[in-house]
Amino acid sequence: MASQARGLQNFISDLRNAKSKEEESNRVERELAKIRRKFATGLSNANESNTSLSSYQRKKYIWKLVYIHVLGYEVDFGHAEVLTLVKSRKFSEKQVGYVALSLLLRGSDPLMTNIINTIKEDLLSTKTTSSLKSSSSLGGGNSNDMAQSLALCSIANISGLELIQALHVEVQHNLVAKASTPNVKKKAALCLLRLVRTSPNLVAGREFAPHIAQLLQDRHLGVLTSTMSLLNGLASQHPADYQSLIPYVVHILGMLVLKKNACSKEYLYYRTPSPWLQIKLLKFLQFYPNAVNEEDADPTAKKFIEQLVSVVEKVLTETDVSDSINKSNADHAILFEAVNLIVCWEHSGPIKLREGAMKLLGKFISVREPNIRYLGLMTMAKLAQIEGS
């Protein structure tokens, strides 16, 4: 690998050793002129790919363009070579192509229409081992989802309304398909979140909610965390469409807080089960301030309300200042989201939770850690605004 990338390494070394910005700029301009000549040799149309280039040369020159772009210089050519790499059946070439595609092209670029079919094929490829050849060891990665993962990352970075309209169905398919690996599901959830932020009405909430419910039953905490990021984004736009998912969210929260041994070791952060997932779950529940109103609740709903109150109560009573700053920060992030949930409930929530939260916050505003004191004061001010608290 070192010998293959020697030209790229030498170029990067030249730029790092430049004694001034002017010297760096001159070196970049010389390299851009050289690459442009290499790409244009024997071609009459600048939008065509140069077939005389070897795989090594094409990858090397595209990596140089990517590095130049990252440094802040304008790169307005080489797009045809990028598309050639994306269409390749070799992983080493496709990887370079997708990275460059994400950085050098935008969704509105005219050339994007030439690559949409290739991206669709990569998204829908469930058996890439038969079609995608790897030129080197992948370090133990799952080769079945390589093309899908590369395509999803690129779509999320490129965006653009035309690209969204052409590919959002395939992204949703990757998310809900049973054949998708956890890695693909995670990337598909975050990719769809990016698309929804660009085009808010992309997903029909009531029709899509059952698919989210299925994902919330996944035992992989990475998939659950990514799904909750997507769900929070969707619920922030149309909360009523996803209210039916509250029982699933409460169940997951109960498993993490009440049954801590249910969390696998790789998702324990200083003995706290997946604090990021807990925070996302609590944030979702804040979209529904009347969720704990028992007046019109059926027996099943009352059961989940009791479980939710138990979870919040345990968070309030068991959170304390730790000697480990990292553990303390994680635990208090969960605590303050739980208190925000109590604030959100106002008078529909149990009064004992509001009183417990006020006493606990009074304790935390006296600690030396400035972040905890600030959050304590800010949250106490919210609690004080609730009449009768």
Short mmCIF file of C-alpha atoms in Angstrom, two decimals:
data_model
loop_
_atom_site.label_atom_id
_atom_site.label_comp_id
_atom_site.label_asym_id
_atom_site.label_seq_id
_atom_site.Cartn_x
_atom_site.Cartn_y
_atom_site.Cartn_z
CA MET A 1 0.00 0.00 0.00
CA ALA A 2 2.86 2.36 0.86
CA SER A 3 4.50 1.95 -2.54
CA GLN A 4 1.18 2.26 -4.36
CA ALA A 5 0.35 5.56 -2.64
CA ARG A 6 3.85 7.00 -2.85
CA GLY A 7 2.85 9.71 -5.35
CA LEU A 8 -0.02 10.82 -3.10
CA GLN A 9 2.18 10.74 0.00
CA ASN A 10 4.88 12.82 -1.70
CA PHE A 11 2.30 15.40 -2.76
CA ILE A 12 0.90 15.67 0.78
CA SER A 13 4.44 15.98 2.18
CA ASP A 14 5.20 18.82 -0.25
CA LEU A 15 2.14 20.72 0.92
CA ARG A 16 2.88 20.15 4.61
CA ASN A 17 6.46 21.32 4.15
CA ALA A 18 5.42 24.49 2.32
CA LYS A 19 6.91 27.50 4.09
CA SER A 20 4.10 29.89 3.10
CA LYS A 21 0.54 29.92 1.84
CA GLU A 22 1.78 31.17 -1.53
CA GLU A 23 4.19 28.24 -1.88
CA GLU A 24 1.39 25.81 -1.04
CA SER A 25 -0.96 27.47 -3.53
CA ASN A 26 1.64 27.30 -6.32
CA ARG A 27 2.23 23.60 -5.62
CA VAL A 28 -1.51 22.93 -5.73
CA GLU A 29 -1.92 24.83 -9.02
CA ARG A 30 0.90 22.83 -10.63
CA GLU A 31 -0.66 19.56 -9.48
CA LEU A 32 -4.13 20.56 -10.71
CA ALA A 33 -2.69 21.44 -14.13
CA LYS A 34 -0.89 18.09 -14.28
CA ILE A 35 -4.00 16.09 -13.34
CA ARG A 36 -6.12 18.04 -15.82
CA ARG A 37 -3.66 17.17 -18.61
CA LYS A 38 -3.68 13.49 -17.62
CA PHE A 39 -7.47 13.37 -17.67
CA ALA A 40 -7.76 15.25 -20.98
CA THR A 41 -5.07 13.35 -22.94
CA GLY A 42 -6.60 11.97 -26.14
CA LEU A 43 -10.12 13.22 -25.34
CA SER A 44 -12.22 15.69 -27.31
CA ASN A 45 -14.99 15.93 -24.67
CA ALA A 46 -14.09 17.03 -21.14
CA ASN A 47 -17.11 15.17 -19.74
CA GLU A 48 -15.77 11.79 -20.91
CA SER A 49 -13.62 9.43 -18.88
CA ASN A 50 -10.09 8.71 -20.07
CA THR A 51 -9.98 4.94 -20.66
CA SER A 52 -6.20 4.99 -21.09
CA LEU A 53 -5.73 5.61 -17.35
CA SER A 54 -4.89 2.60 -15.20
CA SER A 55 -6.86 1.85 -12.03
CA TYR A 56 -3.91 3.00 -9.90
CA GLN A 57 -3.54 6.29 -11.78
CA ARG A 58 -7.25 7.11 -11.65
CA LYS A 59 -7.45 6.42 -7.91
CA LYS A 60 -4.25 8.37 -7.19
CA TYR A 61 -5.36 11.46 -9.11
CA ILE A 62 -8.85 11.42 -7.58
CA TRP A 63 -7.40 11.10 -4.06
CA LYS A 64 -5.23 14.14 -4.83
CA LEU A 65 -8.31 16.10 -5.97
CA VAL A 66 -10.15 15.11 -2.78
CA TYR A 67 -7.21 16.25 -0.64
CA ILE A 68 -6.97 19.53 -2.52
CA HIS A 69 -10.72 20.08 -2.05
CA VAL A 70 -10.45 19.38 1.69
CA LEU A 71 -7.73 22.04 1.92
CA GLY A 72 -10.25 24.57 0.60
CA TYR A 73 -9.20 24.88 -3.04
CA GLU A 74 -11.79 24.77 -5.82
CA VAL A 75 -11.89 21.57 -7.86
CA ASP A 76 -14.17 21.86 -10.90
CA PHE A 77 -13.07 18.92 -13.08
CA GLY A 78 -12.50 15.17 -12.87
CA HIS A 79 -16.18 14.37 -12.32
CA ALA A 80 -16.27 11.86 -15.19
CA GLU A 81 -13.40 9.93 -13.61
CA VAL A 82 -15.25 9.94 -10.26
CA LEU A 83 -18.31 8.41 -11.91
CA THR A 84 -16.14 5.75 -13.58
CA LEU A 85 -14.81 4.71 -10.17
CA VAL A 86 -18.32 4.57 -8.66
CA LYS A 87 -19.47 2.28 -11.48
CA SER A 88 -16.53 -0.07 -10.96
CA ARG A 89 -17.10 -3.59 -9.60
CA LYS A 90 -13.88 -3.42 -7.54
CA PHE A 91 -14.30 -2.33 -3.95
CA SER A 92 -11.02 -0.37 -3.89
CA GLU A 93 -12.19 1.72 -6.85
CA LYS A 94 -15.81 2.07 -5.76
CA GLN A 95 -14.71 3.26 -2.31
CA VAL A 96 -12.57 6.05 -3.77
CA GLY A 97 -15.38 6.96 -6.17
CA TYR A 98 -18.03 7.30 -3.47
CA VAL A 99 -15.77 9.36 -1.21
CA ALA A 100 -15.01 11.74 -4.08
CA LEU A 101 -18.67 11.76 -5.13
CA SER A 102 -19.70 12.90 -1.66
CA LEU A 103 -17.21 15.76 -1.63
CA LEU A 104 -16.79 16.96 -5.21
CA LEU A 105 -20.33 16.72 -6.63
CA ARG A 106 -23.68 18.13 -5.54
CA GLY A 107 -27.15 16.73 -6.07
CA SER A 108 -27.92 19.43 -8.64
CA ASP A 109 -24.89 18.59 -10.80
CA PRO A 110 -26.01 17.51 -14.33
CA LEU A 111 -23.68 14.50 -14.20
CA MET A 112 -25.60 13.04 -11.23
CA THR A 113 -28.31 11.77 -13.57
CA ASN A 114 -25.71 9.42 -15.10
CA ILE A 115 -24.94 7.75 -11.79
CA ILE A 116 -28.40 7.37 -10.19
CA ASN A 117 -28.97 3.91 -11.68
CA THR A 118 -25.61 2.71 -10.36
CA ILE A 119 -26.44 4.00 -6.87
CA LYS A 120 -29.82 2.24 -7.04
CA GLU A 121 -28.10 -1.02 -8.00
CA ASP A 122 -25.70 -0.68 -5.07
CA LEU A 123 -28.53 0.10 -2.65
CA LEU A 124 -30.53 -2.95 -3.71
CA SER A 125 -27.57 -5.35 -3.88
CA THR A 126 -28.01 -7.93 -1.12
CA LYS A 127 -25.32 -10.28 -2.36
CA THR A 128 -22.46 -8.00 -3.28
CA THR A 129 -19.88 -10.74 -2.82
CA SER A 130 -20.88 -12.16 -6.18
CA SER A 131 -20.55 -8.87 -8.03
CA LEU A 132 -18.21 -6.66 -6.02
CA LYS A 133 -14.59 -7.75 -6.07
CA SER A 134 -12.24 -6.77 -3.30
CA SER A 135 -8.65 -6.17 -4.27
CA SER A 136 -7.42 -6.30 -0.67
CA SER A 137 -8.36 -7.61 2.75
CA LEU A 138 -11.25 -5.74 4.35
CA GLY A 139 -10.02 -6.22 7.89
CA GLY A 140 -12.83 -8.53 8.95
CA GLY A 141 -15.66 -6.35 7.70
CA ASN A 142 -18.86 -7.81 6.31
CA SER A 143 -18.47 -7.75 2.53
CA ASN A 144 -22.21 -8.25 1.97
CA ASP A 145 -23.07 -4.66 2.82
CA MET A 146 -20.09 -2.74 1.42
CA ALA A 147 -21.78 -1.27 -1.63
CA GLN A 148 -24.97 -0.43 0.26
CA SER A 149 -23.03 1.35 3.01
CA LEU A 150 -20.98 3.40 0.56
CA ALA A 151 -24.11 4.43 -1.37
CA LEU A 152 -26.06 5.41 1.77
CA CYS A 153 -23.22 7.56 3.11
CA SER A 154 -22.89 9.35 -0.24
CA ILE A 155 -26.64 10.04 -0.56
CA ALA A 156 -26.71 11.55 2.91
CA ASN A 157 -23.77 13.82 2.12
CA ILE A 158 -24.86 14.87 -1.37
CA SER A 159 -28.61 15.36 -0.76
CA GLY A 160 -30.35 17.54 -3.39
CA LEU A 161 -34.07 17.39 -4.18
CA GLU A 162 -33.69 15.48 -7.47
CA LEU A 163 -31.50 12.85 -5.83
CA ILE A 164 -33.92 12.54 -2.90
CA GLN A 165 -36.91 12.01 -5.18
CA ALA A 166 -35.04 9.40 -7.19
CA LEU A 167 -33.60 7.36 -4.31
CA HIS A 168 -35.66 7.82 -1.12
CA VAL A 169 -37.73 4.68 -1.81
CA GLU A 170 -34.58 2.54 -2.03
CA VAL A 171 -33.24 4.10 1.19
CA GLN A 172 -36.47 3.20 3.01
CA HIS A 173 -36.29 -0.31 1.57
CA ASN A 174 -32.76 -0.73 2.99
CA LEU A 175 -34.01 0.37 6.38
CA VAL A 176 -36.97 -2.00 6.68
CA ALA A 177 -35.77 -5.01 4.65
CA LYS A 178 -35.24 -8.15 6.74
CA ALA A 179 -32.18 -9.02 4.66
CA SER A 180 -30.40 -5.78 5.63
CA THR A 181 -27.54 -6.13 8.09
CA PRO A 182 -27.45 -4.02 11.29
CA ASN A 183 -24.71 -1.89 9.70
CA VAL A 184 -26.92 -1.09 6.70
CA LYS A 185 -29.97 -0.41 8.88
CA LYS A 186 -28.00 2.09 10.99
CA LYS A 187 -26.74 3.95 7.95
CA ALA A 188 -30.14 3.84 6.24
CA ALA A 189 -31.86 5.34 9.30
CA LEU A 190 -29.41 8.23 9.50
CA CYS A 191 -29.49 8.71 5.73
CA LEU A 192 -33.29 8.89 5.75
CA LEU A 193 -33.12 11.40 8.61
CA ARG A 194 -30.88 13.59 6.46
CA LEU A 195 -33.31 13.34 3.54
CA VAL A 196 -36.33 14.10 5.74
CA ARG A 197 -34.67 17.24 7.07
CA THR A 198 -34.25 18.41 3.48
CA SER A 199 -37.73 17.32 2.36
CA PRO A 200 -40.05 17.19 5.44
CA ASN A 201 -43.02 15.53 3.70
CA LEU A 202 -40.97 12.69 2.26
CA VAL A 203 -42.34 10.03 4.64
CA ALA A 204 -46.04 9.34 5.23
CA GLY A 205 -46.08 9.10 9.02
CA ARG A 206 -49.07 6.88 9.68
CA GLU A 207 -48.02 4.37 7.02
CA PHE A 208 -44.37 4.40 8.11
CA ALA A 209 -44.98 4.11 11.88
CA PRO A 210 -45.48 0.30 11.77
CA HIS A 211 -42.07 -0.07 10.13
CA ILE A 212 -40.50 2.02 12.90
CA ALA A 213 -42.29 -0.19 15.45
CA GLN A 214 -40.64 -3.23 13.87
CA LEU A 215 -37.22 -1.59 14.07
CA LEU A 216 -37.77 -0.69 17.73
CA GLN A 217 -38.03 -4.41 18.46
CA ASP A 218 -34.54 -5.03 17.06
CA ARG A 219 -32.16 -6.39 19.69
CA HIS A 220 -29.16 -4.53 18.25
CA LEU A 221 -28.66 -1.36 20.32
CA GLY A 222 -26.86 0.35 17.45
CA VAL A 223 -29.92 -0.09 15.25
CA LEU A 224 -32.15 1.16 18.08
CA THR A 225 -30.00 4.27 18.59
CA SER A 226 -30.05 5.18 14.89
CA THR A 227 -33.78 4.44 14.68
CA MET A 228 -34.46 6.76 17.62
CA SER A 229 -32.50 9.54 15.91
CA LEU A 230 -34.75 9.09 12.88
CA LEU A 231 -37.89 8.83 15.00
CA ASN A 232 -37.11 12.03 16.90
CA GLY A 233 -36.63 13.83 13.60
CA LEU A 234 -39.93 12.52 12.23
CA ALA A 235 -41.89 13.12 15.44
CA SER A 236 -40.65 16.71 15.68
CA GLN A 237 -42.49 17.38 12.39
CA HIS A 238 -45.63 15.24 12.84
CA PRO A 239 -45.88 14.06 16.49
CA ALA A 240 -49.45 12.72 16.21
CA ASP A 241 -48.40 10.21 13.53
CA TYR A 242 -45.99 8.45 15.89
CA GLN A 243 -47.87 8.55 19.19
CA SER A 244 -48.66 4.84 18.83
CA LEU A 245 -44.94 4.09 19.33
CA ILE A 246 -44.86 5.33 22.95
CA PRO A 247 -45.27 1.79 24.42
CA TYR A 248 -42.26 0.54 22.42
CA VAL A 249 -40.14 3.45 23.62
CA VAL A 250 -41.19 2.97 27.25
CA HIS A 251 -40.38 -0.75 27.02
CA ILE A 252 -36.84 -0.07 25.73
CA LEU A 253 -36.29 2.59 28.40
CA GLY A 254 -37.46 0.16 31.08
CA MET A 255 -35.03 -2.49 29.86
CA LEU A 256 -32.10 -0.05 30.04
CA VAL A 257 -32.96 1.55 33.40
CA LEU A 258 -34.76 -1.16 35.36
CA LYS A 259 -32.85 -4.17 33.93
CA LYS A 260 -29.35 -2.88 33.36
CA ASN A 261 -27.94 -6.37 32.75
CA ALA A 262 -29.96 -6.50 29.52
CA CYS A 263 -27.40 -4.19 27.86
CA SER A 264 -24.42 -5.82 26.14
CA LYS A 265 -20.95 -4.83 27.33
CA GLU A 266 -20.02 -2.88 24.19
CA TYR A 267 -22.89 -0.46 24.91
CA LEU A 268 -21.98 0.17 28.56
CA TYR A 269 -20.43 3.59 29.07
CA TYR A 270 -18.76 3.69 32.50
CA ARG A 271 -21.32 1.12 33.72
CA THR A 272 -24.22 3.22 32.37
CA PRO A 273 -26.27 1.32 29.75
CA SER A 274 -26.22 3.19 26.44
CA PRO A 275 -26.73 6.74 27.80
CA TRP A 276 -27.15 8.18 24.28
CA LEU A 277 -30.06 5.87 23.59
CA GLN A 278 -31.66 6.71 26.95
CA ILE A 279 -31.46 10.42 26.15
CA LYS A 280 -33.05 9.93 22.72
CA LEU A 281 -35.88 7.90 24.28
CA LEU A 282 -36.58 10.58 26.88
CA LYS A 283 -36.49 13.31 24.23
CA PHE A 284 -39.08 11.43 22.17
CA LEU A 285 -41.46 11.18 25.14
CA GLN A 286 -41.29 14.96 25.58
CA PHE A 287 -43.30 15.34 22.36
CA TYR A 288 -46.30 13.88 24.23
CA PRO A 289 -47.03 15.87 27.41
CA ASN A 290 -50.33 14.06 28.01
CA ALA A 291 -48.85 10.55 27.78
CA VAL A 292 -49.16 9.97 31.56
CA ASN A 293 -52.77 11.18 31.81
CA GLU A 294 -54.62 8.16 33.28
CA GLU A 295 -58.15 9.55 33.02
CA ASP A 296 -59.00 8.02 29.63
CA ALA A 297 -56.28 5.37 29.59
CA ASP A 298 -57.12 1.70 29.04
CA PRO A 299 -55.52 -1.03 31.24
CA THR A 300 -52.67 -1.59 28.77
CA ALA A 301 -51.86 2.13 28.65
CA LYS A 302 -51.96 2.35 32.45
CA LYS A 303 -49.39 -0.42 32.63
CA PHE A 304 -46.97 1.53 30.43
CA ILE A 305 -47.66 4.72 32.40
CA GLU A 306 -46.73 2.93 35.63
CA GLN A 307 -43.56 1.58 34.02
CA LEU A 308 -42.61 5.03 32.72
CA VAL A 309 -43.16 6.64 36.14
CA SER A 310 -41.02 3.89 37.72
CA VAL A 311 -38.24 4.55 35.20
CA VAL A 312 -38.21 8.30 35.79
CA GLU A 313 -38.37 7.79 39.56
CA LYS A 314 -35.38 5.45 39.46
CA VAL A 315 -33.38 7.93 37.38
CA LEU A 316 -34.13 10.64 39.97
CA THR A 317 -33.27 8.54 43.02
CA GLU A 318 -30.18 6.72 41.77
CA THR A 319 -28.30 9.51 39.98
CA ASP A 320 -25.43 10.90 42.03
CA VAL A 321 -22.17 12.76 41.52
CA SER A 322 -19.43 10.31 40.55
CA ASP A 323 -15.67 10.52 40.91
CA SER A 324 -15.43 9.78 37.19
CA ILE A 325 -16.18 12.89 35.16
CA ASN A 326 -17.24 10.82 32.15
CA LYS A 327 -19.72 8.73 34.15
CA SER A 328 -21.00 11.80 35.96
CA ASN A 329 -21.59 13.64 32.68
CA ALA A 330 -23.43 10.66 31.15
CA ASP A 331 -25.62 10.09 34.21
CA HIS A 332 -26.50 13.75 34.58
CA ALA A 333 -27.34 14.09 30.90
CA ILE A 334 -29.94 11.34 31.43
CA LEU A 335 -31.11 12.94 34.68
CA PHE A 336 -31.70 16.36 33.17
CA GLU A 337 -33.63 14.86 30.24
CA ALA A 338 -35.79 13.01 32.78
CA VAL A 339 -36.41 16.28 34.61
CA ASN A 340 -37.25 17.97 31.28
CA LEU A 341 -39.82 15.21 30.78
CA ILE A 342 -41.32 15.97 34.21
CA VAL A 343 -41.46 19.66 33.28
CA CYS A 344 -43.15 18.73 30.01
CA TRP A 345 -45.85 16.76 31.87
CA GLU A 346 -46.66 19.73 34.15
CA HIS A 347 -49.68 18.86 36.32
CA SER A 348 -50.57 15.66 34.45
CA GLY A 349 -47.52 13.96 35.99
CA PRO A 350 -47.23 12.69 39.59
CA ILE A 351 -46.51 15.47 42.09
CA LYS A 352 -43.97 13.25 43.88
CA LEU A 353 -41.78 13.34 40.78
CA ARG A 354 -41.83 17.15 40.65
CA GLU A 355 -41.00 17.38 44.36
CA GLY A 356 -38.23 14.78 44.00
CA ALA A 357 -36.76 16.60 41.03
CA MET A 358 -36.75 19.94 42.90
CA LYS A 359 -34.96 18.44 45.92
CA LEU A 360 -32.39 16.72 43.73
CA LEU A 361 -31.70 19.86 41.72
CA GLY A 362 -31.25 21.82 44.95
CA LYS A 363 -28.49 19.37 45.81
CA PHE A 364 -26.78 19.62 42.43
CA ILE A 365 -26.59 23.42 42.30
CA SER A 366 -24.23 23.24 45.27
CA VAL A 367 -21.62 20.99 43.62
CA ARG A 368 -18.33 22.35 42.25
CA GLU A 369 -18.81 21.11 38.68
CA PRO A 370 -19.93 24.28 36.77
CA ASN A 371 -21.79 22.40 34.01
CA ILE A 372 -23.94 20.52 36.50
CA ARG A 373 -24.63 23.71 38.49
CA TYR A 374 -25.67 25.58 35.33
CA LEU A 375 -27.98 22.81 34.15
CA GLY A 376 -29.37 22.45 37.65
CA LEU A 377 -30.25 26.15 37.89
CA MET A 378 -31.73 26.23 34.41
CA THR A 379 -33.87 23.14 34.99
CA MET A 380 -34.96 24.36 38.43
CA ALA A 381 -36.17 27.58 36.81
CA LYS A 382 -38.33 25.50 34.44
CA LEU A 383 -39.76 23.54 37.35
CA ALA A 384 -40.48 26.70 39.30
CA GLN A 385 -42.65 27.96 36.47
CA ILE A 386 -45.08 25.07 36.96
CA GLU A 387 -47.84 26.31 39.21
CA GLY A 388 -47.86 24.57 42.58
CA SER A 389 -44.49 22.86 42.15
#
